[in-house]
Coordinates of C-alpha atoms in Angstrom, one line a residue:
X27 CA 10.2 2.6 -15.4
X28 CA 10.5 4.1 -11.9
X29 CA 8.0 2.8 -8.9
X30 CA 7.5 3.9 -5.2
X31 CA 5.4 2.7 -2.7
X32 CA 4.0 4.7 0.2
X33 CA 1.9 4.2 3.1
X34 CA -0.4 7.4 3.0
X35 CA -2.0 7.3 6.5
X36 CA -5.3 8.1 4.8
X37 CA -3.7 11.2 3.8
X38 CA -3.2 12.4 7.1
X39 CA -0.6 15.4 7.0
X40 CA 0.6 15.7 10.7
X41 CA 2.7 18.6 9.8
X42 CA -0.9 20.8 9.8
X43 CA -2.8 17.9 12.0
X44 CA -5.6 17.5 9.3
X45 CA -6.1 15.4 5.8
X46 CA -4.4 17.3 2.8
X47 CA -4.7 15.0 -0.9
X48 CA -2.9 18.4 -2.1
X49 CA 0.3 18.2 0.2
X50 CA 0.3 14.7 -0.8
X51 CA -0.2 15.0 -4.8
X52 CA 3.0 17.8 -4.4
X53 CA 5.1 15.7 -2.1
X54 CA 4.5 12.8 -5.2
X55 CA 5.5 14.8 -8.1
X56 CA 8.6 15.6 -5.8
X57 CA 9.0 11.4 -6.2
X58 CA 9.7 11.9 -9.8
X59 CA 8.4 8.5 -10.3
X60 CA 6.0 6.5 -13.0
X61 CA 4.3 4.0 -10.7
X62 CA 3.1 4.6 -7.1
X63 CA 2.2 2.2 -4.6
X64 CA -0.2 3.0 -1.9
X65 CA -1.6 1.8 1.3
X66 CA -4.3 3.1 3.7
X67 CA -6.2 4.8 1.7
X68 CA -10.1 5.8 2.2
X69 CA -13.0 6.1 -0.6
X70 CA -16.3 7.1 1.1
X71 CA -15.1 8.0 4.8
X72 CA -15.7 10.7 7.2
X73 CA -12.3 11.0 8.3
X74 CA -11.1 12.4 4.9
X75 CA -13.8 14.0 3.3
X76 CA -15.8 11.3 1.9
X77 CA -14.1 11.1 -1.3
X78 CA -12.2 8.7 -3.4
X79 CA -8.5 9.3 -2.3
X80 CA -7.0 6.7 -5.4
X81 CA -9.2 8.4 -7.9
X82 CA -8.4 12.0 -6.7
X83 CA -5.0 12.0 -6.4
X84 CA -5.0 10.4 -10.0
X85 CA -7.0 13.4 -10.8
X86 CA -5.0 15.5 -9.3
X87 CA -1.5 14.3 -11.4
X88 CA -3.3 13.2 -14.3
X89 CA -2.4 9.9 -14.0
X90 CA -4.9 6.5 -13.6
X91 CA -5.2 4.6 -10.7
X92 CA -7.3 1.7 -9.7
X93 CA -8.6 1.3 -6.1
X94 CA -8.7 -2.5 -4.2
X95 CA -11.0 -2.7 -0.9
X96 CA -9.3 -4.3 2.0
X97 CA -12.5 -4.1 4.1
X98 CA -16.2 -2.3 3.6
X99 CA -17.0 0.3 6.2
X100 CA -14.9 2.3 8.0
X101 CA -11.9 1.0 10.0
X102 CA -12.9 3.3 13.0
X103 CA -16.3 1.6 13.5
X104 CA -17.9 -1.1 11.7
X105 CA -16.4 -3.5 9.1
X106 CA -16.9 -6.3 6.4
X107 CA -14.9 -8.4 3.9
X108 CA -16.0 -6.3 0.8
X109 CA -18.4 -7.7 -1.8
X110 CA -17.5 -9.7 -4.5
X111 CA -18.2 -6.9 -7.1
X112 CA -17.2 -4.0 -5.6
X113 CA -20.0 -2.1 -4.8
X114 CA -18.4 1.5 -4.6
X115 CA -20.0 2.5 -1.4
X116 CA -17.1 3.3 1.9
X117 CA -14.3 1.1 2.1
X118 CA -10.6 1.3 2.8
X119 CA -8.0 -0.3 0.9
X120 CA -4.6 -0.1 -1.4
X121 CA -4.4 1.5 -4.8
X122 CA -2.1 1.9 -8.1
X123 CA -1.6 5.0 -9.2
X124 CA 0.4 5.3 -13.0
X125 CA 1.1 7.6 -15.9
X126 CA 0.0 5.2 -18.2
X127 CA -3.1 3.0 -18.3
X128 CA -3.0 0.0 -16.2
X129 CA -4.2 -3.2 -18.0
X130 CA -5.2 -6.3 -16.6
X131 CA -6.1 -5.7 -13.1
X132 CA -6.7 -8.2 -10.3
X133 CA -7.0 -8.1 -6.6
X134 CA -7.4 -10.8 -4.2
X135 CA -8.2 -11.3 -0.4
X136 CA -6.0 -12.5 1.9
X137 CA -6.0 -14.7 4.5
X138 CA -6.9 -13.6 8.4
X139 CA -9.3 -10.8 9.4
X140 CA -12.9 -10.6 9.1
X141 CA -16.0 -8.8 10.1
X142 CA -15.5 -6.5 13.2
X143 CA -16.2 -2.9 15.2
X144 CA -13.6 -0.6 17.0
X145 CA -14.9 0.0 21.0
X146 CA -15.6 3.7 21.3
X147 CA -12.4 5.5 22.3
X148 CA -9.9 3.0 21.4
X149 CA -7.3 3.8 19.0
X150 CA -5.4 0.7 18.3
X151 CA -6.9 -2.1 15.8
X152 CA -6.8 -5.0 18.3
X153 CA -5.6 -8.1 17.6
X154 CA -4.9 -6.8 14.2
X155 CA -9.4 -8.0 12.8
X156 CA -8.5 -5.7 9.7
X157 CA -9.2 -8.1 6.0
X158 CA -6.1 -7.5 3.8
X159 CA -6.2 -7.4 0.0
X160 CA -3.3 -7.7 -2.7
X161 CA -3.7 -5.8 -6.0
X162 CA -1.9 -6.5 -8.9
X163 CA -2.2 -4.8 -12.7
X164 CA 0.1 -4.3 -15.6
X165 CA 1.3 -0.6 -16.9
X166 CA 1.7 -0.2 -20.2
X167 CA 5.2 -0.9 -21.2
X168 CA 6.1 -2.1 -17.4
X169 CA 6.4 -5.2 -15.8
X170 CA 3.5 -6.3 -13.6
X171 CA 3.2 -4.5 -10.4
X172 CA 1.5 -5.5 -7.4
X173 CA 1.1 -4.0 -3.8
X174 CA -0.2 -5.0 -0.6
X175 CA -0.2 -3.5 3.2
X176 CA -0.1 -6.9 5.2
X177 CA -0.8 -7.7 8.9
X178 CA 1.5 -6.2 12.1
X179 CA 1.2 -9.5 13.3
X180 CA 4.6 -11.6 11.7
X181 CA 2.9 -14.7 11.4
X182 CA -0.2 -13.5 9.9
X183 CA 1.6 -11.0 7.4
X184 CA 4.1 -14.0 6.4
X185 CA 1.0 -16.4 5.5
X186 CA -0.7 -13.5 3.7
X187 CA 2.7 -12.6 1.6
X188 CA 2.7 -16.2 -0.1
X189 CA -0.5 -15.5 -1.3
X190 CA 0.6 -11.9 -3.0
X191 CA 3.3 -13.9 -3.9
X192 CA 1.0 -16.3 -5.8
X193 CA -1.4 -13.4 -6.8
X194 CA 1.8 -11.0 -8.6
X195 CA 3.8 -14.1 -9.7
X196 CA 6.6 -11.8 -11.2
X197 CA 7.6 -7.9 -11.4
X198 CA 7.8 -5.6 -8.3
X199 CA 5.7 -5.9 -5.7
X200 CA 5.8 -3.1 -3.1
X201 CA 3.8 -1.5 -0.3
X202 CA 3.5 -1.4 3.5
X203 CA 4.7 -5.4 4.5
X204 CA 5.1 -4.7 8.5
X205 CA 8.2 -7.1 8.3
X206 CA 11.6 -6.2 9.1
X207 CA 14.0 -7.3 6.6
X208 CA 15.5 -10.6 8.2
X209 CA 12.0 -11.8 8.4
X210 CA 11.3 -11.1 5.2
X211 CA 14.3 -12.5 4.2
X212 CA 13.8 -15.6 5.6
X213 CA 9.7 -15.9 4.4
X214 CA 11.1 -15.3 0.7
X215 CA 13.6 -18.2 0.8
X216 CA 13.3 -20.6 -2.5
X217 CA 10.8 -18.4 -3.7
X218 CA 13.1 -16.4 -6.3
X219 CA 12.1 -13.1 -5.0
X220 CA 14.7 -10.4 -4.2
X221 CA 13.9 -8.1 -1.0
X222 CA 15.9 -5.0 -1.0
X223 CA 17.3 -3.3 1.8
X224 CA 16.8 0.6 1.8
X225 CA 17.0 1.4 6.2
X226 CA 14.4 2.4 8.3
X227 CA 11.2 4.0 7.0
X228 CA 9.4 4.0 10.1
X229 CA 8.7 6.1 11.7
X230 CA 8.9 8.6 9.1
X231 CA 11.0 11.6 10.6
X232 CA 12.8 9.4 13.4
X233 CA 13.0 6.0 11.4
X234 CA 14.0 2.9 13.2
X235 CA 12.3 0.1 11.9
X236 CA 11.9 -0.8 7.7
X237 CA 8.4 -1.7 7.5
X238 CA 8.2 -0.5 3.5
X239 CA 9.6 -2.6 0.8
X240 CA 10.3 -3.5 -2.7
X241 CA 10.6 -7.2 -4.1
X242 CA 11.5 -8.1 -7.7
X243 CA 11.7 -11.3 -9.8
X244 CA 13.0 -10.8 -12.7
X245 CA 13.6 -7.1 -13.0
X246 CA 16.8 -5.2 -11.9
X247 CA 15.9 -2.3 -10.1
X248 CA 18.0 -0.1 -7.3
X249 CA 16.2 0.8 -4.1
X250 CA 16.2 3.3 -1.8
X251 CA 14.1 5.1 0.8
X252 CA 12.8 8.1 0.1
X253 CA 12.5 11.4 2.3
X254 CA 9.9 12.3 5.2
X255 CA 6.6 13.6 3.3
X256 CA 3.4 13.9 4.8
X257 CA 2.9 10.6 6.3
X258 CA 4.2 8.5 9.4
X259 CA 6.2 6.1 6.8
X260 CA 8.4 7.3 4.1
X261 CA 8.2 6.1 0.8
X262 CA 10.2 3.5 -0.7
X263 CA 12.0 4.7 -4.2
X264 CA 12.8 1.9 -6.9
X265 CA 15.0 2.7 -10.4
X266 CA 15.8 0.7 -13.0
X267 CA 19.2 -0.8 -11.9

C-alpha cells in the first residue's frame, strides 16, 4: 500500500491566487498513491466555498475519506475545541482520504490550544491558540494510519506527538509535524518509531526546512518527498520498502 501526506493550505492554489479542490484532486492522482494524509483542511468556511473539502475531494477521486475537527469556527475569526459529537457545522481540521473503506476510526485532541479570535487584520496565529487533533483509522488490507498537523511551537508539538503516538500505537503516521528531523529524532527516542528523512518540503517551490513527515513501527516503507503541487508544502511519498 502506498501513503502520502500533504499539507493542503485549505486548498489554496497560489499558482492562480484562489481555492481550486480541482487542481488539487489532479495534482493527487498525479501521487499515484492509496492513502492520503491531509492537513488544513476547511468544512463549512467562507474562505473556500463553504463546503466539505475531505468529503469533496473523496468525491472527486472516488475514494472515502473521514474528516477530524481540530477546532469549531473558523481559524480567521472565532474558535472552539469542537464538540464531543461532531456536530457538522464549520470547523477546520485533518482528514484521511483512501481507495478502500477505512474501518475503525478514532480521533483524539491534543494537548495545548483552546478557545480564541484572530485581531482584525492580523495574519499570523499568535502564540500558536489553534486545538490540534490526531486521527487514526484502518484501510482495508493496510496497516493503521494515522495523521496529525502539530503545533509550530517545538515544545508544544513534541508534547502533542506522544499523545498521537499513544492514539496510532503502530503503522504510519504522517502529516504536517512542524519539526525538523533532529528534533524529531530525538522526541522519538525509545519509543520504537522510525522517522524518515526525505529533505526539505517547505517551502514548497524553494524548500529549506522538512516540516512533513512519515513515521513507521512495524512496517517497511521507502520515503521520499514529493514535487511542488498546489500548496506551500510538498507532499511527502511513502512505498512499500
Amino acid at each position: 500500500m502506498r501513503f502520502a501526506a500533504w499539507n493542503l493550505q485549505s486548498g489554496f492554489d497560489a499558482r492562480v491566487g484562489r481555492v481550486d479542490l480541482g487542481a488539487v484532486a489532479d495534482a493527487v492522482r498525479g501521487l499515484d498513491v492509496d492513502v492520503l494524509a491531509v492537513q488544513e483542511v476547511d468544512r463549512g468556511l467562507p474562505r473556500s466555498g463553504g463546503v466539505d473539502q475531505v468529503a469533496e475531494l473523496a468525491d472527486r477521486l472516488g475514494w472515502h475519506g473521514v474528516f477530524a475537527p481540530a477546532l469549531s469556527g473558523d481559524p480567521l475569526t472565532r474558535w472552539q475545541h469542537p464538540p464531543s459529537a461532531d456536530d457538522g457545522g464549520p470547523a477546520y481540521g485533518v482528514g484521511l482520504l483512501a481507495r478502500v473503506p477505512l474501518r475503525d476510526v478514532h480521533h483524539r485532541a491534543l494537548p495545548g490550544g483552546g478557545p480564541g479570535r484572530r485581531a482584525p487584520g492580523t495574519t499570523g496565529p499568535g502564540w500558536d491558540g489553534e486545538p490540534r487533533v490526531g486521527l487514526r483509522a484502518v484501510p482495508d488490507g493496510g496497516p493503521p494510519v494515522t495523521t496529525t498537523h502539530l503545533s509550530y511551537l517545538p515544545w508544544r508539538a513534541v508534547r502533542q506527538l506522544r499523545v498521537v503516538l499513544r492514539l496510532a500505537g503502530h503503522g504510519v503516521l504522517l502529516g504536517d509535524l512542524n519539526l525538523p528531523p533532529a528534533v524529531l529524532g530525538v522526541a522519538l527516542t525509545g519509543s520504537g518509531w522510525t522517522a524518515h528523512e526525505t529533505g526539505p518540503t517547505f517551502p514548497a517551490h524553494e524548500p529549506r526546512l522538512q516540516l512533513d513527515h512519515v513515521l513507521t513501527r512495524g512496517v517497511r516503507l521507502h520515503v521520499t518527498a514529493g514535487p511542488p503541487g498546489t500548496s506551500d508544502h510538498r507532499p511527502v511519498l511513502a512505498r512499500p520498502a
